[in-house]
Tab-separated table of C-alpha atoms and ligand atoms in Angstrom:
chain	number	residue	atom	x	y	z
V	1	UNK	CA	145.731	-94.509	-112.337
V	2	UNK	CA	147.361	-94.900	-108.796
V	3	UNK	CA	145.137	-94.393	-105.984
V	4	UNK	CA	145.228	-91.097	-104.382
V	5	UNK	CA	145.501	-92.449	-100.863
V	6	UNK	CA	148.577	-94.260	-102.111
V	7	UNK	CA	149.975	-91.829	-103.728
V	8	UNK	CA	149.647	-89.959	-100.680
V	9	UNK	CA	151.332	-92.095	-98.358
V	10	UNK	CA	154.516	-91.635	-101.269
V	11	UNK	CA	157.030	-89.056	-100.042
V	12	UNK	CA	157.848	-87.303	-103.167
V	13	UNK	CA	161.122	-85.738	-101.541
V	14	UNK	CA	162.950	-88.898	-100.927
V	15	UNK	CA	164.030	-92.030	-102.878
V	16	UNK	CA	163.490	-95.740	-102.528
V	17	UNK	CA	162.231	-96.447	-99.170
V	18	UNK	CA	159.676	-93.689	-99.660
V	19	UNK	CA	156.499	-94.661	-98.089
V	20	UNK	CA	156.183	-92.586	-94.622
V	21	UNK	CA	152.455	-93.048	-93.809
V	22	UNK	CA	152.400	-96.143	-94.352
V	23	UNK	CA	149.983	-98.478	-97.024
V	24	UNK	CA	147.969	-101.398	-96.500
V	25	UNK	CA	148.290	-104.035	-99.379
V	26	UNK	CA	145.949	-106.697	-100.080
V	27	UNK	CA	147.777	-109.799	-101.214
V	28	UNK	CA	145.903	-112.842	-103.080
V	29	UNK	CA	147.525	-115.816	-104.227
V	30	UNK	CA	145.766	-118.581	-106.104
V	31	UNK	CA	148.581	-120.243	-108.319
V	32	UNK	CA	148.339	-124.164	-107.370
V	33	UNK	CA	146.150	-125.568	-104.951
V	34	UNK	CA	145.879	-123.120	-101.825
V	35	UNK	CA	143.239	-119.975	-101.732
V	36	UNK	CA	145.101	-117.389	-99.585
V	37	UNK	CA	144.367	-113.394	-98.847
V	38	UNK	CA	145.852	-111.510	-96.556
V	39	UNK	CA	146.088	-108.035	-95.598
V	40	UNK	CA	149.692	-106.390	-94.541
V	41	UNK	CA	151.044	-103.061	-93.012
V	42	UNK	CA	153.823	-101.902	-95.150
V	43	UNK	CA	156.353	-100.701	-94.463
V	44	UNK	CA	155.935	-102.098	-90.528
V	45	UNK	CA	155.408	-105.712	-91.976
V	46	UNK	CA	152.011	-106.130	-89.599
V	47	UNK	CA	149.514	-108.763	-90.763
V	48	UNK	CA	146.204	-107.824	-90.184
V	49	UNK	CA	144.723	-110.242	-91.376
V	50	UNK	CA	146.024	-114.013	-93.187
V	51	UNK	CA	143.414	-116.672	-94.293
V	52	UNK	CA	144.306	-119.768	-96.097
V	53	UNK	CA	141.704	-122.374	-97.526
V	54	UNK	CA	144.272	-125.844	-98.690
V	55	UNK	CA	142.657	-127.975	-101.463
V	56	UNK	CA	144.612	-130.979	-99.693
V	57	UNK	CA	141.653	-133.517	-99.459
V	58	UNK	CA	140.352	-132.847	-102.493
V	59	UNK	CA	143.512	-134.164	-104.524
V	60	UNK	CA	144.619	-136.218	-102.045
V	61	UNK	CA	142.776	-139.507	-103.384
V	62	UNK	CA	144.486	-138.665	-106.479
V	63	UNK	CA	148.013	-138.652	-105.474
V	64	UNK	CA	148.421	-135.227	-107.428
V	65	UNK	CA	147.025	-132.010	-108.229
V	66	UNK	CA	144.042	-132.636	-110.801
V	67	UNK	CA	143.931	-128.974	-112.492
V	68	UNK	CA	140.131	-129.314	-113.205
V	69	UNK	CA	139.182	-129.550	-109.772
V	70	UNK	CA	141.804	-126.943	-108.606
V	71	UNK	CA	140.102	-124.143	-110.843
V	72	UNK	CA	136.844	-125.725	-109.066
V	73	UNK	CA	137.885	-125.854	-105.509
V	74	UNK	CA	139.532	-121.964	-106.260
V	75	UNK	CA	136.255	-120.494	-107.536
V	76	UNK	CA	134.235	-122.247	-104.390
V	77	UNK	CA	136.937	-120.995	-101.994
V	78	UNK	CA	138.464	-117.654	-102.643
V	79	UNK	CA	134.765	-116.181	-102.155
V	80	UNK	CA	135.539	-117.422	-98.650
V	81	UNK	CA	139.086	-116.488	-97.938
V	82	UNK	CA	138.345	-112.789	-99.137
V	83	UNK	CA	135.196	-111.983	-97.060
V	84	UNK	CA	136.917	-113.499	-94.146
V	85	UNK	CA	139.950	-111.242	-94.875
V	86	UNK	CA	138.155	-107.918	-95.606
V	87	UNK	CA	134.979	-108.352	-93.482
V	88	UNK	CA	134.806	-105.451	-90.644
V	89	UNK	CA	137.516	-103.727	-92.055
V	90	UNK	CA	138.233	-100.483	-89.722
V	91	UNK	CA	138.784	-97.477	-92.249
V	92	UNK	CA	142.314	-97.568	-91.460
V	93	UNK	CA	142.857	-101.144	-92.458
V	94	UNK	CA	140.998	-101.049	-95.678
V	95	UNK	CA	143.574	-101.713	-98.422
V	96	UNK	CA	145.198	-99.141	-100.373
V	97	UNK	CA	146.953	-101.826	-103.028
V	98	UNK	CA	146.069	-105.226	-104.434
V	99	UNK	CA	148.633	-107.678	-105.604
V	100	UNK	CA	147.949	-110.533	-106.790
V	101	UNK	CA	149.897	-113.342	-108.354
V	102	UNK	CA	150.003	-113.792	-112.217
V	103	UNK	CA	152.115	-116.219	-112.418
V	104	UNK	CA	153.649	-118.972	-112.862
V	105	UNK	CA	151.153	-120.896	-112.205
V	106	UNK	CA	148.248	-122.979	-113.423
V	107	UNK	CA	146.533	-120.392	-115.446
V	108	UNK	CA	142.707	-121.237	-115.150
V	109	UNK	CA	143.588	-120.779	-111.236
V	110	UNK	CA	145.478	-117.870	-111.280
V	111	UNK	CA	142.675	-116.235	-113.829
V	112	UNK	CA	140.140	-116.680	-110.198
V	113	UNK	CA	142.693	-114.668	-108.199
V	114	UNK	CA	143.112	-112.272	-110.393
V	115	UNK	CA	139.132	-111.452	-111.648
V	116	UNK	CA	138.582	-111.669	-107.773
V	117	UNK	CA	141.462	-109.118	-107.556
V	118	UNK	CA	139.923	-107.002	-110.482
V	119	UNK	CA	136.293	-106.443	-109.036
V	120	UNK	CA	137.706	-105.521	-105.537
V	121	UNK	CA	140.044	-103.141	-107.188
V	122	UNK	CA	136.991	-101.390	-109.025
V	123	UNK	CA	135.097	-101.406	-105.505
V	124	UNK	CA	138.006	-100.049	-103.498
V	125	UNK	CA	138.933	-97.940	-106.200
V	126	UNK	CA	142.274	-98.467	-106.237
V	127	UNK	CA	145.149	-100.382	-108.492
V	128	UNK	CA	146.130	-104.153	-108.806
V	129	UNK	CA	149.409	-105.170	-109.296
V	130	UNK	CA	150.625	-108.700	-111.047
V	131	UNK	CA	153.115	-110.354	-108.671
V	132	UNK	CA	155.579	-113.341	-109.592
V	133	UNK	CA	154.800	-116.005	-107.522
V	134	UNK	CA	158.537	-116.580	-107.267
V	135	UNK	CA	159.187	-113.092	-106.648
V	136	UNK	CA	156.503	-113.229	-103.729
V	137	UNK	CA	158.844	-116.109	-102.098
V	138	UNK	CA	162.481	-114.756	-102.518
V	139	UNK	CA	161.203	-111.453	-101.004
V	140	UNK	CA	159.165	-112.257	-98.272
V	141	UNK	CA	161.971	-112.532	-95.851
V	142	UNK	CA	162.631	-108.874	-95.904
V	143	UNK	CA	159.895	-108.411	-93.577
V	144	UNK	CA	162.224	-109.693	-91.041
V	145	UNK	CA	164.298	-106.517	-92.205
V	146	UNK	CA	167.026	-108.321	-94.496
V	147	UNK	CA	168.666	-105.927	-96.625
V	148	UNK	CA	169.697	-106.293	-100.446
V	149	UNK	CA	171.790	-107.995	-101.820
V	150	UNK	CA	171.375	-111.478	-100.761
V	151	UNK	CA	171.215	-114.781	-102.040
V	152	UNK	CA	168.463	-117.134	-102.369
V	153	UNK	CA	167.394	-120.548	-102.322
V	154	UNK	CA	163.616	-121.158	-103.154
V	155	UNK	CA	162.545	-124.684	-102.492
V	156	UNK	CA	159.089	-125.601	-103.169
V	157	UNK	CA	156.526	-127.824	-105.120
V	158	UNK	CA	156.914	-126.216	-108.441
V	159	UNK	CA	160.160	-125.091	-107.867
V	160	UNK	CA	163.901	-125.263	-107.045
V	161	UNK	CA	166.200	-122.396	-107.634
V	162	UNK	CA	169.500	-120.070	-106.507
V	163	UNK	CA	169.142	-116.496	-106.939
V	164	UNK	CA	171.355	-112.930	-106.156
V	165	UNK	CA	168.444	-110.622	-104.879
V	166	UNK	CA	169.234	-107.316	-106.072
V	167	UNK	CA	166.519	-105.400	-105.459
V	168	UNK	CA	162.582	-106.259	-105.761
V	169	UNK	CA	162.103	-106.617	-109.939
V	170	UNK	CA	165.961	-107.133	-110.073
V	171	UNK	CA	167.276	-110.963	-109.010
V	172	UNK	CA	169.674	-112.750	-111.324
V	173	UNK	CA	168.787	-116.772	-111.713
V	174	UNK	CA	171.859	-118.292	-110.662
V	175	UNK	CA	170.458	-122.088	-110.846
V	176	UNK	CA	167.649	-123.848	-111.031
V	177	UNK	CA	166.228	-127.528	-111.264
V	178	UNK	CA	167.087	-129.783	-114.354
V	179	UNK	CA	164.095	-131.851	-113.810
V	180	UNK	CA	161.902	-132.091	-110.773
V	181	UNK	CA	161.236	-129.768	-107.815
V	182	UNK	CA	162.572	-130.629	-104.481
V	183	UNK	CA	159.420	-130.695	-103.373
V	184	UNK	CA	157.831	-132.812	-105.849
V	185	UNK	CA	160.143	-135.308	-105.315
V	186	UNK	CA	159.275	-135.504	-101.799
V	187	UNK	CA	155.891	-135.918	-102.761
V	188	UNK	CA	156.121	-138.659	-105.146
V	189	UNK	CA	158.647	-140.239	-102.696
V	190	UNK	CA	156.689	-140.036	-100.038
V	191	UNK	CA	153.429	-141.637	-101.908
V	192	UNK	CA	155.217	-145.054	-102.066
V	193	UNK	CA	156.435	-145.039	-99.264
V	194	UNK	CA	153.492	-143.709	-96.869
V	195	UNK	CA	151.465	-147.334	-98.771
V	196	UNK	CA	148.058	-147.424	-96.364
V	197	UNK	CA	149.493	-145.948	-93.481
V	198	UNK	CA	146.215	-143.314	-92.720
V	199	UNK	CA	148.007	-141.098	-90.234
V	200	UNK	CA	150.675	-140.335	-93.286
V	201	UNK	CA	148.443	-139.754	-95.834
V	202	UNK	CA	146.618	-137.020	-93.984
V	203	UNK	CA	149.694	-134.884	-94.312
V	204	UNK	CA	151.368	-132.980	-97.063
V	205	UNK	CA	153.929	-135.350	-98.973
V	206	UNK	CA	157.012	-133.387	-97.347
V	207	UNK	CA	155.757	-133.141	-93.793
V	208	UNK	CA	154.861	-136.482	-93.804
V	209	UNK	CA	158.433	-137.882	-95.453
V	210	UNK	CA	160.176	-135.610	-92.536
V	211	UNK	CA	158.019	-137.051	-89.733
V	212	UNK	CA	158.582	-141.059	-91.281
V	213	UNK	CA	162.262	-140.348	-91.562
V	214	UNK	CA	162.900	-139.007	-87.839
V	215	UNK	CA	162.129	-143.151	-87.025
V	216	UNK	CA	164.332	-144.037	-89.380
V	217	UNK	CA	168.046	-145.065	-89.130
V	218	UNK	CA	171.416	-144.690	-91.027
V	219	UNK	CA	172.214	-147.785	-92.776
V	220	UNK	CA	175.423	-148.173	-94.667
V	221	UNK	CA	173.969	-150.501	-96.898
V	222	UNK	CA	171.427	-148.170	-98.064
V	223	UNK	CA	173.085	-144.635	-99.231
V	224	UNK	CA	171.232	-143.035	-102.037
V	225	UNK	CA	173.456	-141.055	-104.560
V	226	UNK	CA	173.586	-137.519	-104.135
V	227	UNK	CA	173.421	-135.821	-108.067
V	228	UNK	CA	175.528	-133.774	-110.071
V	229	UNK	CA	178.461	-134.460	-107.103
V	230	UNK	CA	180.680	-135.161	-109.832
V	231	UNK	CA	179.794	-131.993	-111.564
V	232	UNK	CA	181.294	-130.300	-107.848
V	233	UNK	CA	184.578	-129.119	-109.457
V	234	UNK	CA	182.700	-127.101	-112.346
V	235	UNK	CA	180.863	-125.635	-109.106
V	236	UNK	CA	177.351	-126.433	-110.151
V	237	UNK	CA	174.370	-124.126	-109.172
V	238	UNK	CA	171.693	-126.063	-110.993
V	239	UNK	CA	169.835	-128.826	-109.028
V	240	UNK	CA	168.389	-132.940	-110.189
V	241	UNK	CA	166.182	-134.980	-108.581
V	242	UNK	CA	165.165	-137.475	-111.120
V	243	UNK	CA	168.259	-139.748	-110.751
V	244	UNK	CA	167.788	-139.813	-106.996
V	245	UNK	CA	163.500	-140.524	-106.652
V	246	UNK	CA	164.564	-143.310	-109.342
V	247	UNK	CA	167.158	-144.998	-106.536
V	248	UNK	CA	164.782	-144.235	-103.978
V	249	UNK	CA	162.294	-146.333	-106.475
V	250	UNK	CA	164.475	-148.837	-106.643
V	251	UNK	CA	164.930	-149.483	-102.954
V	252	UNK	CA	161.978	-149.849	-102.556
V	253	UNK	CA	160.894	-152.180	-104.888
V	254	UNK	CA	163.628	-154.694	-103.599
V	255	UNK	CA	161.407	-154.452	-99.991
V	256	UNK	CA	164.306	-155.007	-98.255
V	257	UNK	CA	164.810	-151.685	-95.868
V	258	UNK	CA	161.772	-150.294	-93.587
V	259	UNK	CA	160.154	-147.472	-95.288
V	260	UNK	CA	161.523	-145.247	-92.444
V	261	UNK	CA	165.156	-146.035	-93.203
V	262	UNK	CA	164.998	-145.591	-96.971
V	263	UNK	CA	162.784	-141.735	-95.958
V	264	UNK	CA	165.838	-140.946	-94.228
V	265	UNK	CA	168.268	-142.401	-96.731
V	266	UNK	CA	166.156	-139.866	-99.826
V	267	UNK	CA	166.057	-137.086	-96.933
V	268	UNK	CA	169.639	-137.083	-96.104
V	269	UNK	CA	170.915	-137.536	-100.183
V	270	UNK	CA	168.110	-134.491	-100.789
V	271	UNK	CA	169.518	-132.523	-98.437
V	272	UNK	CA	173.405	-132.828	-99.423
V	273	UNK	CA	172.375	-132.098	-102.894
V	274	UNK	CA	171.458	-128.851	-101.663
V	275	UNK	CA	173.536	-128.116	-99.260
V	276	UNK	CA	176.434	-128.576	-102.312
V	277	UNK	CA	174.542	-126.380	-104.401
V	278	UNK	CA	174.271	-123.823	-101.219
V	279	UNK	CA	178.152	-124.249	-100.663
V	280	UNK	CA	179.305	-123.494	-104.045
V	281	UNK	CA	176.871	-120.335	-104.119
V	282	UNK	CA	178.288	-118.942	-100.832
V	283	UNK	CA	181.565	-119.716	-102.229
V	284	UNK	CA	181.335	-117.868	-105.631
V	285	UNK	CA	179.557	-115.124	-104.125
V	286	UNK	CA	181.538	-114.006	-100.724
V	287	UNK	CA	180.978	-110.306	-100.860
V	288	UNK	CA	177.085	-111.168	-100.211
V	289	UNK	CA	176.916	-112.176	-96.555
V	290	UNK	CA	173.064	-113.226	-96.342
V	291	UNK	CA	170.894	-116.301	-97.495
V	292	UNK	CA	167.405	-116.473	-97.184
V	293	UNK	CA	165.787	-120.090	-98.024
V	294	UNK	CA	162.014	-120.248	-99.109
V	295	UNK	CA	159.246	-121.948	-99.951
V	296	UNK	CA	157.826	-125.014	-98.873
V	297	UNK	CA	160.591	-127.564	-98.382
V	298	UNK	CA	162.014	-124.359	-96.175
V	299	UNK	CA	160.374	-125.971	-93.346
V	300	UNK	CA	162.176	-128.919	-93.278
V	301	UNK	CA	164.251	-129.071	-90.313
V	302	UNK	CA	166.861	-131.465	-91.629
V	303	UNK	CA	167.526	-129.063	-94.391
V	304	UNK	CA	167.492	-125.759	-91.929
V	305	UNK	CA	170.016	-127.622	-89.919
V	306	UNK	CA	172.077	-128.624	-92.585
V	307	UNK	CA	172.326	-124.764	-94.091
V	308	UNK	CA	172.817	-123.442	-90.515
V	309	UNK	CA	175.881	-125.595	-90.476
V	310	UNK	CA	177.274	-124.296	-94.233
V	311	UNK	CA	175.888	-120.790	-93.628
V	312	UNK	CA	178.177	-120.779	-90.140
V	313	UNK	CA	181.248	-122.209	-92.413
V	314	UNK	CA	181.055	-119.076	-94.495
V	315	UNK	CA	180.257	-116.183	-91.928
V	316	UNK	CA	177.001	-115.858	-94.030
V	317	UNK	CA	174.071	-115.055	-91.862
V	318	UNK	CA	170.843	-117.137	-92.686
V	319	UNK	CA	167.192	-116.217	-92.726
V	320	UNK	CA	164.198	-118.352	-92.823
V	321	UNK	CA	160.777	-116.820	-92.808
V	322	UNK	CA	158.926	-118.297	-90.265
V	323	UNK	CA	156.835	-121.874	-91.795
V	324	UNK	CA	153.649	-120.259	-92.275
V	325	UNK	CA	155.280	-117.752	-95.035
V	326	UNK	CA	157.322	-120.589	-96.380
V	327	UNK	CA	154.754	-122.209	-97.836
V	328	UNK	CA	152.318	-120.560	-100.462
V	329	UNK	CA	150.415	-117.542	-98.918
V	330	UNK	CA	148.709	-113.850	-99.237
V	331	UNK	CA	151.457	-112.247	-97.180
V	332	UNK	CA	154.131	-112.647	-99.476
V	333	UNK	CA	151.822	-111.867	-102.229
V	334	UNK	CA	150.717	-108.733	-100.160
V	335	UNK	CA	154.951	-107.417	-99.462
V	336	UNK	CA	156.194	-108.241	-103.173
V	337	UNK	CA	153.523	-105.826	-104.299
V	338	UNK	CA	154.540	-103.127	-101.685
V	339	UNK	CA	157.757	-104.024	-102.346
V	340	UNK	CA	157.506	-102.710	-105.912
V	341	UNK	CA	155.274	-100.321	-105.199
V	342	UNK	CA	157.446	-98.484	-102.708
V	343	UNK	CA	160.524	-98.795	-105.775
V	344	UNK	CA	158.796	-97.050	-108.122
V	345	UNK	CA	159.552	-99.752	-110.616
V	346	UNK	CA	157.092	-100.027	-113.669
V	347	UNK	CA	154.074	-101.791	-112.476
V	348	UNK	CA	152.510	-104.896	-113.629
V	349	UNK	CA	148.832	-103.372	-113.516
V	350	UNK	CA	146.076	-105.479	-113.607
V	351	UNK	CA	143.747	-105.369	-116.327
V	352	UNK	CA	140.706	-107.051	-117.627
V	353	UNK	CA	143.479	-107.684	-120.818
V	354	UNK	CA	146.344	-109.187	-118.828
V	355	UNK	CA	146.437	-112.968	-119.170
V	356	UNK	CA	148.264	-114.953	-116.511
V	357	UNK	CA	151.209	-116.968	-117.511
V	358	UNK	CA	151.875	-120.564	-116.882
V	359	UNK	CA	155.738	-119.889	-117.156
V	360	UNK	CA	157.933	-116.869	-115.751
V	361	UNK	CA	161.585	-116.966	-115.106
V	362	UNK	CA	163.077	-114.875	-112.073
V	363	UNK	CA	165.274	-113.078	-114.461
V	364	UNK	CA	162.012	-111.269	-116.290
V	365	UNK	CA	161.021	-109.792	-113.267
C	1	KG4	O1	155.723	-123.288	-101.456
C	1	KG4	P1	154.682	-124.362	-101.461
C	1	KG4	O2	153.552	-124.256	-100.481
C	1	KG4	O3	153.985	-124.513	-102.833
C	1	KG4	C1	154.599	-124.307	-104.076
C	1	KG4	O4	154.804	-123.137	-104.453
C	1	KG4	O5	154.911	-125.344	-104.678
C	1	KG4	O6	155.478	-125.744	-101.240
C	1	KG4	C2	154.813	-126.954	-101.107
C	1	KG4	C3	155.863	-128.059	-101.114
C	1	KG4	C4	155.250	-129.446	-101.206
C	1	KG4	O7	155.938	-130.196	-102.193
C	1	KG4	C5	155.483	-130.005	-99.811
C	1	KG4	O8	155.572	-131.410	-99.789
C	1	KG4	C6	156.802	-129.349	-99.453
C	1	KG4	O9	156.655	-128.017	-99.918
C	1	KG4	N1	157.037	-129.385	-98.000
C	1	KG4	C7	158.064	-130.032	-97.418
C	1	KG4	C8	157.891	-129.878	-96.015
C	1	KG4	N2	156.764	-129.130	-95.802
C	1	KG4	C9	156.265	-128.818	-97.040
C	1	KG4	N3	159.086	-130.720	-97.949
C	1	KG4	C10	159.985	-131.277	-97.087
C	1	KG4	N4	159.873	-131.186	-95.749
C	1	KG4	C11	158.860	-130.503	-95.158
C	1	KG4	N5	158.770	-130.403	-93.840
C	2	ZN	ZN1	154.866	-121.393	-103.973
């Protein structure tokens, strides 16, 4: 089933890191609401070739991500993103893998990803591979040559979780969100707060809250509660938003603080809530000395700065992948799949039969 110029690039002498030659994986990601291919070197980590197409101003008017016109805006788009990644191709940079993600997702997008994945598999002649979305995130980093173990925190629209990294197909959930994303409360947040202000709107919820919130200014009368911070002596790893966008709400309903003071205000709460969570992880885990945060909400500087300070409290050394493979991309799509290529593990191959699923944890890897 394997390709035979993959196969060939396998050492069969030597174990886990056993690519010599080197492969070239084509990575495809089509989960939410971004088309993205990309073509990587592995194991060198070289992109060749990264193309994104955002469905931001379609959904925009609608202050969410309307799933009809995400399949819509997929199908109309990933045509796109894949000629421009695979046009011209030199024979040594045609791919030798495809991964794509299979999940977790919206599954009438992923299905485009993966029947675009399917028909370039049958022209190339080689195999697909199903990739975790999640999976994609967590491991991305180790193209900037972290090593296993480490721990995780994965911060983005759909999701908010803390995870030991054992190996790729091996991570062990060690929290995750009780209610919202991190992300998505940024989001909605930031949709009250941004009201007609044009500028605002034309940027992603999080971006936007970041930028208001750098005007605004520590008030003592306006400190928004940070959650579970009771539940800090049974050393908590799971995270809540609800409880804090409701505050947030709240203040600003009573139209009493500028909407830069009360961004800050959510920002700075948002941030200690993880930053807790990120302390008590270090803390029960001290024979792991790296964390890696992901995702999206990654990019926040408030929250790099924050972990930079709790990282340096525990001698833990902290990696962020740079922003562009924070947020959802082919890259990471591209290295998960070479990732578990290169193991060996059993594959998630890619058939006409494989249906993509709307829900799947970290620990089913
Ligand atoms: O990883 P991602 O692209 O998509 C998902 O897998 O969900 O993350 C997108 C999320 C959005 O909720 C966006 O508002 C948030 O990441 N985000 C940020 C920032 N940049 C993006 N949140 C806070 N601060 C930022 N600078
Ligand atoms: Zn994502």
């Amino acid at each position: 089933m394997l390709a035979k110029v993959a196969k060939a690039a396998l050492s069969s002498s030597s174990s886990s890191s056993a690519i010599i030659k080197g492969i070239t994986v084509l990575g495809i990601e089509s989960s939410c609401d971004d088309s993205c291919a990309a073509l990587v070197r592995y194991p060198s980590g070289e992109i060749l070739r990264d193309i994104r197409i955002s469905q931001f101003d379609t959904h925009a008017p609608y202050g969410g991500i309307m799933p009809n016109l995400a399949v819509r805006e997929h199908e109309k788009n990933m045509p796109l993103v894949l000629e421009r990644c695979l046009h011209n191709l030199s024979s040594s940079s045609k791919p030798d893998l495809i991964a794509v993600s299979t999940g977790p997702g919206m599954k009438a997008c992923l299905r485009v990803g993966m029947n675009h994945a399917l028909r370039l598999g049958e022209q190339y002649n080689i195999p697909v591979l199903g990739i975790n979305h999640l999976e994609a995130h967590t491991l991305v980093a180790r193209r900037e040559r972290v090593e296993f173990p480490y721990l995780c925190l994965l911060v983005s629209g759909g999701h908010s979780c803390v995870s030991l990294v054992l190996g790729p197909g091996h991570q062990q959930e060690l929290g995750s969100t009780l209610d919202d994303a991190m992300g998505e409360a940024f989001d909605k947040v930031n949709r009250q707060l941004v009201g007609e202000n044009v500028t605002l709107q034309q940027q992603h919820g999080g971006a936007a809250l970041e930028q208001l919130a750098k005007q605004g200014k520590p008030l003592a009368a306006l400190q928004l509660p940070v959650a579970l911070r009771k539940a800090k002596s049974v050393k908590t790893l799971d995270f809540s938003f609800s409880g804090l966008k409701a505050s947030t709400s709240r203040a600003i309903a009573k139209q009493e603080f500028a909407p830069a003071d009360i961004a800050l205000a959510f920002q700075t709460a948002a941030v200690q809530h993880c930053r807790i969570v990120v302390r008590n992880m270090l803390a029960a885990h001290p024979q792991v000395n790296t964390l890696v945060i992901c995702g999206g909400v990654a990019s926040n500087q408030a929250l790099r700065t924050a972990l930079s300070i709790e990282a340096a409290r525990q001698n833990t050394q902290l990696c962020f992948p740079p922003p562009a493979l924070c947020v959802d991309n082919g890259v990471m799509v591209a290295w998960a799949g070479a990732e578990r290529y290169n193991a060996e593990l059993p594959q998630h191959l890619v058939t006409k039969d494989t249906n993509p699923r709307a829900r799947w944890p970290l620990s089913e890897l």
